[in-house]
Amino acid sequence: MAGSLAASAFFPGPGSSPAVSARSSKNTTGELPENLSIRGIVAKPNPPPGAMQVKAQAQALPKVNGTKVNLKTTSPDKEDIIPYSAPKTFYNQLPDWSMLLAAVTTIFLAAEKQWTLLDWKPKKPDMLADTFGFGRIIQDGLVFRQNFLIRSYEIGADRTASVETLMNHLQETALNHVKTAGLLGDGFGATPEMSKRNLIWVVSKIQLLVERYPSWGDMVQVDTWVAAAGKNGMRRDWHVRDYNSGQTILRATSVWVMMNKSTRRLSKMPDEVRAEIGPYFNGRSAITEEQGEKLAKPGTTFDGDATKQFTRKGLTPKWSDLDVNQHVNNVKYIGWILESAPISILEKHELASMTLDYRKECGRDSVLQSLTTVSGECVDGTTESAIQCDHLLQLESGADIVKAHTEWRPKRAQGEGNMGFFPAESA
């Protein structure tokens, strides 16, 4: 029985098929063994899912003694289905190449769209050196240049950048200048020799002239450099321009002195520190007409001019107002000074110039008051003339912190300088 089964599996006779031979191999009970396939070969009882179904007719006709044998069964309208699974090869296990190509194409198209929207490409060749706005040293190492984009949260009610925003740009370029030159120690702009002696920089005086205010989306270019200021001071100047047009936005100059971080007393400049910063001194000045006379206290009248005085009390610094030197940042003082300025000036005028004279540092627990004296405004309320103000920021105990003098001009209408979207009257 077994011999006939094997012979019929490999050498089927005429008029018979592997299926017929397999059916003839039933056991004595009349049932076909489950472990035999249609060809009589041991097969797996459960074919894997997704296996290909191969029709018996698709097989090539076997030959017996050179004669083709017809494998059709006795029932022509029924076709036996043979389970077939493709062999697992490396090529068959690869993903569908068409889907992979479509995914890669989609990713590249999305990336190209975002690249186009960014539009970072520089309009000038030298912009390539400062693509990400980190700044660079130019003019034989004596000038540091950095670009800033005016953000939406840096503009005010008239859609132009505030003076505090511009002052923050000045401070940022000053620190980055020291860092790029390799002179940054472990302090806030202090050099390595200053850090060894526990010295820090403190500002003594700042003067700035504003010609126009940039708007949201404008790119400003800030140049800064340093020079000597007497025996124990250093002068730092800035020149801010519009990156696209080259027009001047702001010019500023400042004087810095050294203070001991522990004793909080002013200190002379050591020779080692002078040797560090001396090679970077530049004799050029951003403002030639510097404010030389002493600033007057609010309430002082000159030549009988009519004045009005305004006061704002109860000003206290927040934790976020302190810098790493544990005192109030010098830019914060500007906001406090303008707290006491009348709202009519802020609405219809813009700051044209400011001079600040820093007298004493302000700590976390200080309570201050701001005083402003307005002069130059016409008695009938006309706002077409320039206005001058004297400011004083002092502790409630009476010690002076900052004295300032500001000059204001009427806001320009649309198209007369500031690139706003509406006239100044509707600010």
XYZ file of N, CA, C and O in Angstrom, residues 236-407:
688
model
N 31.163 103.580 26.132
C 30.621 102.667 25.111
C 29.577 103.424 24.299
O 28.660 104.044 24.858
N 29.736 103.356 22.965
C 28.828 104.039 22.045
C 28.082 103.015 21.201
O 28.548 101.897 20.984
N 26.926 103.468 20.687
C 26.109 102.642 19.795
C 25.598 103.493 18.629
O 25.366 104.691 18.777
N 25.429 102.831 17.506
C 24.795 103.451 16.339
C 23.836 102.415 15.758
O 24.263 101.362 15.293
N 22.544 102.739 15.804
C 21.504 101.821 15.351
C 20.952 102.325 14.029
O 20.552 103.496 13.922
N 20.918 101.429 13.025
C 20.404 101.778 11.694
C 19.318 100.793 11.278
O 19.232 99.677 11.798
N 18.525 101.237 10.315
C 17.608 100.320 9.657
C 18.405 99.432 8.714
O 19.192 99.925 7.896
N 18.233 98.113 8.812
C 19.074 97.205 8.043
C 18.855 97.364 6.536
O 19.809 97.274 5.756
N 17.631 97.599 6.105
C 17.329 97.655 4.669
C 17.667 99.013 4.060
O 18.262 99.083 2.980
N 17.297 100.087 4.751
C 17.492 101.419 4.169
C 18.797 102.071 4.606
O 19.276 102.989 3.949
N 19.368 101.648 5.721
C 20.574 102.269 6.232
C 20.348 103.560 6.985
O 21.313 104.204 7.427
N 19.093 103.975 7.170
C 18.802 105.211 7.882
C 19.089 105.050 9.380
O 18.858 103.987 9.957
N 19.553 106.125 9.980
C 19.851 106.102 11.407
C 18.564 106.068 12.219
O 17.628 106.847 11.962
N 18.518 105.178 13.181
C 17.394 105.077 14.098
C 17.738 105.703 15.444
O 16.950 106.476 15.997
N 18.910 105.392 15.943
C 19.276 105.852 17.285
C 20.786 105.947 17.384
O 21.515 105.146 16.800
N 21.254 106.921 18.143
C 22.664 107.045 18.513
C 22.741 107.203 20.024
O 21.919 107.928 20.608
N 23.688 106.541 20.636
C 23.766 106.566 22.094
C 25.210 106.485 22.544
O 26.066 105.914 21.854
N 25.467 107.058 23.718
C 26.779 106.976 24.354
C 26.572 106.772 25.841
O 25.539 107.166 26.408
N 27.545 106.147 26.484
C 27.416 105.837 27.909
C 28.803 105.815 28.553
O 29.812 105.634 27.868
N 28.824 105.986 29.877
C 30.053 105.927 30.664
C 29.866 104.860 31.735
O 28.845 104.862 32.450
N 30.877 103.983 31.855
C 30.815 102.876 32.798
C 32.015 102.949 33.746
O 33.125 103.298 33.338
N 31.762 102.614 34.998
C 32.811 102.575 36.014
C 32.743 101.221 36.717
O 31.796 100.444 36.518
N 33.764 100.949 37.540
C 33.855 99.665 38.226
C 33.439 99.796 39.686
O 33.683 100.808 40.327
N 32.794 98.711 40.143
C 32.355 98.660 41.526
C 32.697 97.290 42.098
O 32.607 96.270 41.408
N 33.107 97.297 43.362
C 33.377 96.038 44.034
C 32.050 95.348 44.355
O 31.158 95.945 44.970
N 31.936 94.103 43.971
C 30.669 93.406 44.115
C 30.328 93.136 45.570
O 29.147 93.036 45.934
N 31.315 93.016 46.416
C 31.070 92.711 47.827
C 30.806 93.971 48.639
O 29.827 94.067 49.384
N 31.682 94.976 48.506
C 31.545 96.192 49.307
C 30.569 97.188 48.692
O 30.150 98.135 49.378
N 30.215 97.020 47.407
C 29.332 97.922 46.671
C 29.898 99.341 46.619
O 29.161 100.326 46.543
N 31.225 99.452 46.598
C 31.894 100.749 46.469
C 32.607 100.832 45.130
O 33.068 99.819 44.601
N 32.706 102.075 44.602
C 33.395 102.269 43.336
C 34.881 101.970 43.493
O 35.462 102.156 44.571
N 35.484 101.510 42.402
C 36.883 101.103 42.437
C 37.621 101.696 41.242
O 37.022 101.985 40.191
N 38.925 101.877 41.412
C 39.758 102.305 40.304
C 39.960 101.150 39.325
O 39.834 99.981 39.697
N 40.283 101.503 38.091
C 40.512 100.476 37.088
C 41.932 99.921 37.239
O 42.907 100.648 37.065
N 42.070 98.629 37.528
C 43.419 98.044 37.629
C 44.134 98.058 36.282
O 43.505 98.047 35.218
N 45.461 98.087 36.344
C 46.249 98.095 35.108
C 46.023 96.817 34.305
O 46.065 96.841 33.065
N 45.810 95.703 34.980
C 45.578 94.439 34.266
C 44.280 94.483 33.461
O 44.210 93.960 32.353
N 43.271 95.132 34.018
C 42.011 95.267 33.283
C 42.184 96.217 32.104
O 41.671 95.974 31.002
N 42.912 97.285 32.317
C 43.155 98.224 31.219
C 43.921 97.552 30.087
O 43.679 97.835 28.903
N 44.843 96.662 30.426
C 45.583 95.938 29.392
C 44.676 94.999 28.610
O 44.920 94.725 27.428
N 43.622 94.495 29.259
C 42.686 93.599 28.564
C 41.835 94.352 27.552
O 41.669 93.908 26.405
N 41.266 95.463 27.968
C 40.292 96.151 27.113
C 40.928 97.244 26.270
O 40.304 97.741 25.321
N 42.155 97.651 26.584
C 42.815 98.732 25.849
C 42.932 98.500 24.355
O 42.687 99.424 23.559
N 43.293 97.288 23.886
C 43.420 97.075 22.441
C 42.126 97.253 21.662
O 42.163 97.367 20.430
N 40.983 97.291 22.335
C 39.700 97.426 21.648
C 39.169 98.850 21.675
O 38.066 99.107 21.182
N 39.921 99.789 22.230
C 39.457 101.174 22.315
C 39.422 101.804 20.925
O 40.338 101.643 20.112
N 38.343 102.557 20.693
C 38.128 103.236 19.426
C 37.776 104.687 19.744
O 36.847 104.951 20.510
N 38.495 105.611 19.158
C 38.287 107.025 19.465
C 37.060 107.637 18.841
O 36.761 108.808 19.081
N 36.315 106.910 18.064
C 35.139 107.441 17.387
C 33.994 107.679 18.376
O 33.841 106.951 19.348
N 33.181 108.743 18.126
C 32.064 109.098 19.005
C 30.757 109.037 18.227
O 30.670 109.511 17.093
N 29.742 108.440 18.854
C 28.427 108.372 18.217
C 27.668 109.684 18.356
O 26.904 110.070 17.475
N 27.870 110.400 19.465
C 27.207 111.682 19.715
C 28.283 112.721 19.997
O 29.051 112.595 20.958
N 28.340 113.712 19.165
C 29.339 114.764 19.348
C 28.842 115.854 20.301
O 29.614 116.422 21.059
N 27.520 116.131 20.252
C 26.948 117.160 21.115
C 26.462 116.535 22.420
O 25.263 116.403 22.671
N 27.390 116.132 23.261
C 27.030 115.461 24.503
C 26.474 116.443 25.511
O 26.817 117.630 25.518
N 25.586 115.902 26.390
C 24.996 116.704 27.454
C 26.053 116.919 28.532
O 26.443 115.995 29.243
N 26.521 118.143 28.657
C 27.607 118.408 29.578
C 27.165 118.981 30.911
O 27.735 118.686 31.954
N 26.097 119.806 30.892
C 25.686 120.461 32.131
C 24.964 119.477 33.045
O 24.449 118.453 32.615
N 24.933 119.853 34.325
C 24.265 119.009 35.297
C 22.758 119.049 35.090
O 22.194 120.076 34.700
N 22.127 117.925 35.359
C 20.681 117.846 35.190
C 19.986 118.496 36.370
O 20.404 118.373 37.528
N 18.904 119.207 36.069
C 18.155 119.902 37.104
C 17.145 118.958 37.743
O 16.653 118.019 37.127
N 16.850 119.236 39.010
C 15.830 118.469 39.704
C 14.445 118.943 39.295
O 14.262 120.113 38.913
N 13.457 118.065 39.349
C 12.085 118.508 39.035
C 11.653 119.639 39.963
O 11.996 119.678 41.146
N 10.908 120.596 39.390
C 10.459 121.746 40.164
C 11.294 122.981 39.924
O 10.873 124.090 40.270
N 12.466 122.825 39.325
C 13.325 123.972 39.044
C 12.802 124.702 37.814
O 12.481 124.085 36.794
N 12.711 126.025 37.876
C 12.222 126.817 36.748
C 13.365 127.660 36.187
O 14.263 128.100 36.912
N 13.303 127.861 34.866
C 14.318 128.660 34.176
C 13.614 129.749 33.365
O 12.685 129.455 32.592
N 14.055 131.003 33.544
C 13.555 132.143 32.765
C 12.041 132.290 32.883
O 11.362 132.685 31.941
N 11.507 131.898 33.994
C 10.085 132.116 34.217
C 9.182 131.182 33.449
O 7.982 131.464 33.316
N 9.701 130.078 32.900
C 8.850 129.152 32.161
C 7.837 128.508 33.100
O 8.141 128.153 34.251
N 6.628 128.363 32.581
C 5.591 127.697 33.359
C 5.884 126.203 33.402
O 6.229 125.602 32.383
N 5.747 125.624 34.558
C 6.032 124.203 34.719
C 4.870 123.524 35.438
O 4.107 124.160 36.177
N 4.766 122.241 35.222
C 3.789 121.404 35.901
C 4.523 120.188 36.455
O 5.367 119.607 35.766
N 4.202 119.801 37.660
C 4.896 118.688 38.300
C 3.925 117.534 38.534
O 2.775 117.736 38.936
N 4.422 116.324 38.274
C 3.630 115.108 38.436
C 4.445 114.120 39.263
O 5.671 114.052 39.145
N 3.744 113.351 40.088
C 4.417 112.425 40.995
C 3.726 111.068 40.950
O 2.488 110.996 40.869
N 4.542 110.034 41.028
C 4.033 108.664 41.137
C 4.802 107.972 42.268
O 6.025 107.874 42.222
N 4.077 107.517 43.290
C 4.705 106.932 44.463
C 4.432 105.429 44.532
O 3.598 104.892 43.805
N 5.167 104.792 45.435
C 4.937 103.374 45.712
C 5.480 102.420 44.673
O 4.949 101.319 44.508
N 6.538 102.797 43.973
C 7.145 101.909 42.973
C 8.098 100.938 43.670
O 8.984 101.362 44.433
N 7.926 99.665 43.408
C 8.777 98.637 44.021
C 9.287 97.693 42.941
O 8.531 97.317 42.034
N 10.538 97.306 43.021
C 11.076 96.362 42.025
C 10.560 94.955 42.257
O 10.319 94.535 43.392
N 10.370 94.242 41.178
C 9.993 92.836 41.227
C 11.255 91.979 41.109
O 12.325 92.461 40.752
N 11.088 90.697 41.362
C 12.227 89.791 41.261
C 12.784 89.763 39.849
O 13.987 89.658 39.632
N 11.906 89.866 38.862
C 12.342 89.826 37.463
C 13.069 91.098 37.046
O 13.679 91.133 35.968
N 13.022 92.164 37.870
C 13.719 93.415 37.541
C 15.196 93.373 37.908
O 15.952 94.258 37.504
N 15.619 92.375 38.674
C 17.013 92.286 39.101
C 17.845 91.565 38.050
O 17.362 90.662 37.353
N 19.115 91.962 37.932
C 20.034 91.267 37.041
C 20.967 90.385 37.881
O 20.789 90.236 39.094
N 21.966 89.809 37.239
C 22.842 88.869 37.930
C 23.729 89.558 38.958
O 24.323 88.893 39.806
N 23.825 90.891 38.899
C 24.593 91.623 39.901
C 23.755 91.998 41.119
O 24.192 92.783 41.964
N 22.532 91.459 41.183
C 21.652 91.621 42.338
C 21.205 93.064 42.559
O 20.984 93.488 43.685
N 21.099 93.833 41.487
C 20.467 95.147 41.590
C 19.584 95.350 40.360
O 19.644 94.591 39.395
N 18.754 96.371 40.407
C 17.795 96.613 39.332
C 18.542 96.957 38.050
O 19.480 97.766 38.045
N 18.123 96.335 36.960
C 18.737 96.599 35.666
C 18.503 98.045 35.251
O 17.431 98.616 35.504
N 19.499 98.641 34.589
C 19.410 100.075 34.267
C 18.278 100.391 33.298
O 17.780 101.521 33.274
N 17.834 99.428 32.486
C 16.733 99.686 31.547
C 15.420 99.856 32.309
O 14.534 100.600 31.880
N 15.279 99.179 33.430
C 14.033 99.276 34.207
C 13.801 100.688 34.706
O 12.643 101.133 34.837
N 14.862 101.431 34.963
C 14.700 102.796 35.457
C 13.947 103.677 34.463
O 13.240 104.618 34.859
N 14.110 103.402 33.185
C 13.430 104.229 32.174
C 11.921 104.097 32.304
O 11.175 105.084 32.236
N 11.454 102.865 32.500
C 10.022 102.674 32.678
C 9.496 103.365 33.911
O 8.393 103.952 33.896
N 10.265 103.336 34.999
C 9.831 104.028 36.217
C 9.816 105.528 36.024
O 8.934 106.224 36.539
N 10.786 106.066 35.304
C 10.821 107.514 35.065
C 9.591 107.966 34.281
O 8.972 108.990 34.586
N 9.206 107.172 33.281
C 8.062 107.552 32.453
C 6.734 107.279 33.142
O 5.681 107.663 32.611
N 6.750 106.615 34.304
C 5.508 106.355 35.031
C 4.836 107.654 35.459
O 3.603 107.741 35.520
N 5.638 108.663 35.776
C 5.068 109.924 36.256
C 4.825 110.926 35.129
O 4.311 112.030 35.402
N 5.177 110.591 33.899
C 4.910 111.509 32.781
C 3.410 111.512 32.477
O 2.757 110.473 32.519
N 2.820 112.663 32.184
C 1.375 112.717 31.903
C 1.023 111.924 30.648
O 1.792 111.882 29.686
N -0.141 111.309 30.677
C -0.564 110.457 29.571
C -0.765 111.257 28.291
O -0.612 110.728 27.182
N -1.078 112.540 28.396
C -1.268 113.356 27.191
C 0.029 113.470 26.388
O 0.007 113.542 25.155
N 1.162 113.493 27.082
C 2.450 113.539 26.379
C 2.737 112.208 25.708
O 3.177 112.144 24.560
N 2.479 111.114 26.415
C 2.763 109.788 25.851
C 1.892 109.490 24.646
O 2.319 108.780 23.725
N 0.681 110.014 24.621
C -0.233 109.720 23.518
C 0.103 110.522 22.261
O -0.013 110.001 21.151
N 0.515 111.779 22.423
C 0.650 112.660 21.268
C 2.089 113.035 20.948
O 2.335 113.746 19.976
N 3.036 112.597 21.759
C 4.444 112.900 21.525
C 5.270 111.626 21.585
O 4.836 110.611 22.151
N 6.436 111.704 21.027
C 7.375 110.590 21.095
C 8.706 111.105 21.632
O 9.079 112.267 21.424
N 9.412 110.213 22.323
C 10.671 110.585 22.947
C 11.727 110.843 21.880
O 12.027 109.967 21.064
N 12.318 112.026 21.892
C 13.343 112.385 20.914
C 14.745 112.247 21.484
O 15.677 111.878 20.760
N 14.929 112.513 22.769
C 16.242 112.375 23.390
C 16.066 112.128 24.878
O 15.042 112.503 25.476
N 17.078 111.525 25.460
C 17.048 111.228 26.891
C 18.465 111.205 27.425
O 19.370 110.660 26.798
N 18.652 111.775 28.589
C 19.926 111.734 29.304
C 19.650 111.260 30.718
O 18.801 111.834 31.419
N 20.342 110.217 31.139
C 20.150 109.650 32.465
C 21.455 109.713 33.240
O 22.513 109.340 32.725
N 21.358 110.172 34.470
C 22.505 110.271 35.364
C 22.231 109.362 36.568
O 21.385 109.674 37.421
N 22.935 108.234 36.610
C 22.706 107.251 37.668
C 23.525 107.645 38.907
O 24.745 107.792 38.845
N 22.830 107.773 40.053
C 23.479 108.231 41.271
C 23.676 107.123 42.299
O 24.636 107.139 43.058
N 22.751 106.166 42.341
C 22.789 105.151 43.377
C 22.063 103.910 42.848
O 21.102 104.025 42.083
N 22.540 102.732 43.256
C 21.892 101.509 42.804
C 20.638 101.252 43.623
O 20.481 101.745 44.748
N 19.749 100.487 43.038
C 18.465 100.181 43.659
C 18.380 98.676 43.894
O 18.654 97.883 42.982
N 17.998 98.275 45.104
C 17.913 96.867 45.463
C 16.505 96.328 45.427
O 15.544 97.009 45.048
N 16.389 95.077 45.876
C 15.107 94.384 45.793
C 14.067 94.958 46.745
O 12.872 94.996 46.428
N 14.471 95.428 47.911
C 13.523 95.893 48.928
C 13.297 97.399 48.892
O 12.708 97.949 49.833
N 13.730 98.057 47.834
C 13.594 99.515 47.758
C 12.163 99.909 47.403
O 11.456 99.191 46.682
N 11.747 101.052 47.922
C 10.460 101.659 47.572
C 10.762 103.050 47.025
O 11.426 103.858 47.691
N 10.298 103.315 45.804
C 10.699 104.536 45.113
C 9.500 105.397 44.767
O 8.344 104.946 44.777
N 9.813 106.641 44.391
C 8.824 107.553 43.836
C 9.426 108.256 42.627
O 10.625 108.507 42.572
N 8.572 108.537 41.646
C 8.997 109.165 40.395
C 8.372 110.546 40.293
O 7.151 110.701 40.458
N 9.217 111.535 40.017
C 8.758 112.920 39.885
C 9.115 113.436 38.490
O 10.223 113.211 37.996
N 8.174 114.128 37.868
C 8.373 114.685 36.533
C 7.879 116.124 36.505
O 6.757 116.413 36.947
N 8.722 117.010 35.987
C 8.350 118.401 35.773
C 8.302 118.670 34.277
O 9.289 118.416 33.561
N 7.173 119.162 33.779
C 6.957 119.390 32.351
C 7.087 120.881 32.074
O 6.483 121.708 32.773
N 7.854 121.222 31.057
C 7.996 122.624 30.644
C 7.996 122.671 29.123
O 8.354 121.712 28.442
N 7.561 123.819 28.584
C 7.566 124.017 27.141
C 6.228 123.798 26.498
O 6.047 124.110 25.324
N 5.247 123.245 27.227
C 3.932 123.039 26.647
C 3.146 124.340 26.688
O 3.147 125.062 27.696
N 2.448 124.633 25.605
C 1.694 125.889 25.526
C 0.551 125.885 26.541
O -0.016 124.856 26.882
N 0.226 127.062 26.982
C -0.809 127.195 28.000
C -2.174 126.799 27.461
O -3.008 126.238 28.171
N -2.439 127.057 26.169
C -3.754 126.754 25.616
C -3.934 125.278 25.283
O -4.954 124.873 24.746
N -2.953 124.457 25.588
C -3.099 123.016 25.376
C -2.640 122.532 24.020
O -2.789 121.359 23.710
N -2.104 123.413 23.185
C -1.618 122.991 21.881
C -0.416 122.064 22.045
O 0.469 122.325 22.853
N -0.394 121.001 21.274
C 0.657 119.988 21.414
C 1.573 119.944 20.202
O 2.260 118.954 19.983
N 1.585 121.009 19.403
C 2.422 121.009 18.217
C 3.854 121.427 18.523
O 4.711 121.394 17.645
N 4.138 121.830 19.739
C 5.474 122.282 20.095
C 6.209 121.179 20.836
O 5.614 120.216 21.326
N 7.529 121.339 20.932
C 8.340 120.366 21.648
C 8.167 120.550 23.146
O 7.851 121.643 23.635
N 8.371 119.483 23.867
C 8.198 119.482 25.316
C 9.476 118.968 25.950
O 10.089 118.017 25.470
N 9.857 119.579 27.052
C 11.010 119.133 27.824
C 10.552 118.751 29.222
O 9.675 119.399 29.794
N 11.162 117.705 29.737
C 10.802 117.213 31.061
C 12.064 116.934 31.867
O 13.074 116.461 31.313
N 11.996 117.222 33.153
C 13.037 116.845 34.103
C 12.454 115.790 35.034
O 11.334 115.946 35.548
N 13.215 114.737 35.246
C 12.727 113.598 36.014
C 13.676 113.319 37.177
O 14.882 113.573 37.095
N 13.084 112.763 38.227
C 13.868 112.333 39.380
C 13.254 111.055 39.926
O 12.049 111.005 40.227
N 14.076 110.047 40.021
C 13.679 108.788 40.633
C 14.450 108.665 41.940
O 15.686 108.639 41.938
N 13.746 108.602 43.045
C 14.397 108.601 44.347
C 13.693 107.629 45.287
O 12.522 107.267 45.085
N 14.424 107.230 46.304
C 13.836 106.418 47.354
C 12.859 107.271 48.165
O 13.001 108.497 48.238
N 11.886 106.635 48.774
C 10.942 107.392 49.580
C 11.621 108.006 50.802
O 11.097 108.949 51.407
N 12.801 107.484 51.131
C 13.576 108.074 52.224
C 14.264 109.366 51.810
O 14.741 110.112 52.658
N 14.354 109.634 50.492
C 14.922 110.891 50.015
C 16.171 110.759 49.187
O 16.579 111.719 48.516
N 16.843 109.600 49.163
C 18.085 109.433 48.395
C 17.771 109.359 46.902
O 16.833 108.668 46.473
N 18.566 110.088 46.109
C 18.370 110.099 44.662
C 18.927 108.824 44.033
O 20.033 108.387 44.354
N 18.177 108.258 43.110
C 18.602 107.069 42.370
C 19.045 107.470 40.961
O 20.166 107.181 40.532
N 18.166 108.140 40.231
C 18.451 108.555 38.852
C 17.853 109.933 38.619
O 16.708 110.212 39.030
N 18.629 110.789 37.982
C 18.105 112.044 37.448
C 18.123 111.959 35.931
O 19.044 111.390 35.346
N 17.103 112.529 35.292
C 16.986 112.395 33.835
C 16.395 113.656 33.241
O 15.677 114.418 33.911
N 16.707 113.857 31.986
C 16.141 114.950 31.196
C 15.684 114.363 29.861
O 16.437 113.656 29.186
N 14.445 114.642 29.490
C 13.895 114.114 28.239
C 13.341 115.247 27.396
O 12.875 116.273 27.919
N 13.395 115.060 26.085
C 12.795 115.979 25.127
C 11.855 115.189 24.223
O 12.194 114.079 23.784
